[in-house]
Coordinates of C-alpha atoms in Angstrom, one line a residue:
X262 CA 6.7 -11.8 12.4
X263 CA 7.5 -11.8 8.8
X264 CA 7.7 -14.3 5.8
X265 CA 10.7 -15.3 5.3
X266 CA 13.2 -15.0 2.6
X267 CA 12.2 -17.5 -0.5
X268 CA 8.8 -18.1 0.9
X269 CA 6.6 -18.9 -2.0
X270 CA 3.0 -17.8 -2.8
X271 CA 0.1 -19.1 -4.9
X272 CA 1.8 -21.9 -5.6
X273 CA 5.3 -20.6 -6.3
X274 CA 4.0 -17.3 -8.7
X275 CA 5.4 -15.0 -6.3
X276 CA 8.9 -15.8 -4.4
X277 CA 9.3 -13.0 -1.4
X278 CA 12.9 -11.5 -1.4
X279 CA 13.2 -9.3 1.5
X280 CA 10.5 -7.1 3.6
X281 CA 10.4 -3.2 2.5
X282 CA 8.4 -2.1 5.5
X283 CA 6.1 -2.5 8.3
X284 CA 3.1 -0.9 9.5
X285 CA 0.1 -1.1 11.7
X286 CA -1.8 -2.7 9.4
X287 CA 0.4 -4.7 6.9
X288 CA 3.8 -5.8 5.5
X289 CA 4.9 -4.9 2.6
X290 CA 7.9 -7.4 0.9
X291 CA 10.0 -7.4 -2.3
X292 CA 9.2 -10.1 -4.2
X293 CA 9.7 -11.9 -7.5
X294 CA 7.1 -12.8 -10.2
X295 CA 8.5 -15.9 -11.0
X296 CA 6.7 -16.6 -14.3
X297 CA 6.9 -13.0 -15.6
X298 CA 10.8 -12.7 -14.3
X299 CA 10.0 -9.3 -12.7
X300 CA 9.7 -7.5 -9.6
X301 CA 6.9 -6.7 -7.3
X302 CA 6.2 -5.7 -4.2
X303 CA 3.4 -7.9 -2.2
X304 CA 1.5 -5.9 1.0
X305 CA 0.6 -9.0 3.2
X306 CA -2.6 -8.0 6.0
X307 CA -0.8 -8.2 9.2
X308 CA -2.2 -6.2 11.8
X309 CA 0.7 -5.9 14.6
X310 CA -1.4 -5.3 17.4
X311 CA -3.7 -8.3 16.9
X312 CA -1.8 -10.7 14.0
X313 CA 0.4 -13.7 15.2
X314 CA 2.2 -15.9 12.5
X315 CA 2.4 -19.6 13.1
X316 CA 6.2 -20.3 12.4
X317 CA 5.6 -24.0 11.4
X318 CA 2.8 -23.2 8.5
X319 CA 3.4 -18.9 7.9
X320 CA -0.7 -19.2 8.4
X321 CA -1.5 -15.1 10.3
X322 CA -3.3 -16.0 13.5
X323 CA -5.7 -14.1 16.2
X324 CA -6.0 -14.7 19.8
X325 CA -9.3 -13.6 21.2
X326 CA -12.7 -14.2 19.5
X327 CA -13.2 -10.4 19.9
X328 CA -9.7 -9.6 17.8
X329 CA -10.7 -12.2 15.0
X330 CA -14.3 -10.0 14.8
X331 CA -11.8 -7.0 14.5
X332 CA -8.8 -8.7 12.0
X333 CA -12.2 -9.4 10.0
X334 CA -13.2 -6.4 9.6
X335 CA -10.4 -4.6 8.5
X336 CA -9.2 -7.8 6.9
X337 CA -12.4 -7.1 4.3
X338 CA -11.8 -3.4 4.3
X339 CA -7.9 -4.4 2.9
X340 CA -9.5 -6.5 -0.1
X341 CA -11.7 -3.4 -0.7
X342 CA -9.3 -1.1 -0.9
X343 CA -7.4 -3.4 -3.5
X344 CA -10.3 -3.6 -5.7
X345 CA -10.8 0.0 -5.6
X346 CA -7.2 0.8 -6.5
X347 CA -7.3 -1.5 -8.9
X348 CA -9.9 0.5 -10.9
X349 CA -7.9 3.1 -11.0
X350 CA -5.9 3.9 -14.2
X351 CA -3.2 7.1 -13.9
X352 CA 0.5 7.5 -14.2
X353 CA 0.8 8.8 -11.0
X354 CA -1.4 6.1 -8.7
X355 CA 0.2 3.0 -7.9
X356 CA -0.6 0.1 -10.0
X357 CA -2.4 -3.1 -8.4
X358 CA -1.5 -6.1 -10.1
X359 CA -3.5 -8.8 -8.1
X360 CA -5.5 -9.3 -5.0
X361 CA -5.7 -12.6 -3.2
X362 CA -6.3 -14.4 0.2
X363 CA -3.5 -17.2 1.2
X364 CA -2.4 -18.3 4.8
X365 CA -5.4 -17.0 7.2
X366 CA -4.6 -13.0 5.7
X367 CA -4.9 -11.4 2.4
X368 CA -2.5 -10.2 0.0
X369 CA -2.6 -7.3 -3.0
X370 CA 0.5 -7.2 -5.9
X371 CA 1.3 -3.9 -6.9
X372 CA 4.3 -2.7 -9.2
X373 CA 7.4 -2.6 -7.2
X374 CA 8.8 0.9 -7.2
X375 CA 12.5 2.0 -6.1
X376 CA 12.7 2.8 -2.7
X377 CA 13.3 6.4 -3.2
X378 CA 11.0 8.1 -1.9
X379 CA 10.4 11.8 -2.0
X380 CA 10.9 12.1 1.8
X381 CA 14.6 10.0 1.4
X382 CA 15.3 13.1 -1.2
X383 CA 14.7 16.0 1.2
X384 CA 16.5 14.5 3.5
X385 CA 19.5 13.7 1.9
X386 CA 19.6 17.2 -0.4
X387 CA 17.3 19.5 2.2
X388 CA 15.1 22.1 0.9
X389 CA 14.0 21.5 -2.7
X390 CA 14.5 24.4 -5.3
X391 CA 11.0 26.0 -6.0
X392 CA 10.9 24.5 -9.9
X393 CA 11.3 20.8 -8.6
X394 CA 9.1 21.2 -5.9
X395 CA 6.3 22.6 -8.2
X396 CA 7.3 19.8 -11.0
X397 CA 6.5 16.9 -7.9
X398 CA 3.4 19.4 -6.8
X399 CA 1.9 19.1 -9.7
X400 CA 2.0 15.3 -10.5
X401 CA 0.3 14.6 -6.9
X402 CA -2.2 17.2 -7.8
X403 CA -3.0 15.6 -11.1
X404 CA -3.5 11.9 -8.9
X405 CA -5.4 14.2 -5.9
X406 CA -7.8 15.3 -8.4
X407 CA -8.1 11.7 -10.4
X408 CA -8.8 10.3 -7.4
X409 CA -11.4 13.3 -5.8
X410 CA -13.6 13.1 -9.0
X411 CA -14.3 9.9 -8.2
X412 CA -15.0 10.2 -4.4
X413 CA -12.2 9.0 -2.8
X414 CA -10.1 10.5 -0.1
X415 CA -6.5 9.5 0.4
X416 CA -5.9 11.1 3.9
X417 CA -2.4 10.1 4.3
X418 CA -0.2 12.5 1.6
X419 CA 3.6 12.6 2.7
X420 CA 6.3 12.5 1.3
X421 CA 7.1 9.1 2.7
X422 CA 3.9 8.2 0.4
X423 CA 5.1 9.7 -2.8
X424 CA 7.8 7.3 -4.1
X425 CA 10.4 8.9 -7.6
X426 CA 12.0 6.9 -10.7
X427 CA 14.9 8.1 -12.1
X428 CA 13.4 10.1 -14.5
X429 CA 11.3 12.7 -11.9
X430 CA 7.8 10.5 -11.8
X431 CA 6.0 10.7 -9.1
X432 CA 3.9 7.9 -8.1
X433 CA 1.4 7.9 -5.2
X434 CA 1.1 5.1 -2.6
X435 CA -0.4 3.7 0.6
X436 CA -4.5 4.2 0.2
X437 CA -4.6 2.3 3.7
X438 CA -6.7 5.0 5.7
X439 CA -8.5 6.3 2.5
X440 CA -12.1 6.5 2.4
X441 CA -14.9 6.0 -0.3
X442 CA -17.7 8.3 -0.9
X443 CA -21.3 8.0 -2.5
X444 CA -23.2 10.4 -3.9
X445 CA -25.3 11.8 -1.0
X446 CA -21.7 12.2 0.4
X447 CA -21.8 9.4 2.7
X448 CA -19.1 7.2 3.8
X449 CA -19.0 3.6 1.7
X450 CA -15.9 2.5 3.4
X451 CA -14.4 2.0 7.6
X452 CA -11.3 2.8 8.1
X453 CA -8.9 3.6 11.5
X454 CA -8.3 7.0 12.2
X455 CA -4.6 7.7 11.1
X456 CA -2.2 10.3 11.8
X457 CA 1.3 10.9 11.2
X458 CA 3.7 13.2 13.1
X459 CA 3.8 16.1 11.1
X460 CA 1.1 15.3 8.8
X461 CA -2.7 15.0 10.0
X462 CA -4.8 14.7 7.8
X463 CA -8.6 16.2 8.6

């Protein structure tokens, strides 16, 4: 269940429009930052196969005590990976506006990009010519190697994930099943194991 059309947040900052997607993790709406007149999109922590909404107060609930220890978990994890976008600074990596917690869940901001994704291109015009392929290529290689030199692993590169403007940008999105590293190598984030038909990641 989603939040409805006009729903407000933080105290009427953020008015949601319509949803943009769902996944098995979170929501992710059109919204409206009231006080800056401009558009955003809002990712909400909803995980499907756990997450209940109460209708009367939009607060996300959780059945079992052994979900909630679960929805927790990964509840944290989704503030993490906020903050840790959030640090990141390049034209090609979505930007994260603000992170906060509101009705029993958590919430991050980020710029709101058309919907046209790089996927949505291919299959409305097919195969790409090799020159735009390479020009796209290259902008996702520039964020890959951002993003590598310092340790992190996005895991989840499709073109579903790569969203275009109208004047060729690519901009890469989702970091939901990335994955920190330290400097021994070792894992500084949990995430679920993701996989997407066509596109599995190691």
């Amino acid at each position: 269940m989603q939040l409805t059309e006009g729903h407000l947040l933080q105290e009427g900052k953020y008015k949601i429009e319509k949803i943009l997607g769902q996944g098995g993790f979170g929501i992710t709406y059109l919204a409206r930052q009231v006080n800056l007149d401009r558009d955003v999109a809002i990712k909400e922590f909803f995980m499907k196969d756990y997450c209940d909404r109460d209708e009367s107060s939009s607060k996300v609930t959780v059945g079992s005590s052994g979900s909630r220890d679960i929805v927790a978990k990964y509840r944290e994890k989704f503030v993490k990976e906020a903050k840790s976008i959030a640090r990141l600074n390049h034209p090609n990596i979505v930007r994260i506006i603000d992170v906060f917690e509101e009705n029993e869940t958590a919430y991050y901001v980020m710029e709101y990009l058309s919907n046209n994704s790089l996927s949505r291109l291919v299959k409305k015009n097919g195969r790409l010519p090799e020159d735009e392929a390479l020009k796209y290529i290259d902008q996702i290689a520039s964020a890959l190697e951002y993003i590598h030199a310092r340790k992190m692993l996005h895991l989840d590169i499709k073109p579903s994930n790569i969203l275009l403007d109208e004047n060729g940008r690519c901009t890469l999105i989702d970091f939901g099943i990335s994955k920190c590293y330290d400097d021994d190598g070792e894992q500084t984030s949990s995430t679920p194991v993701g996989k997407s038909k066509g596109y599995a990641p190691m």
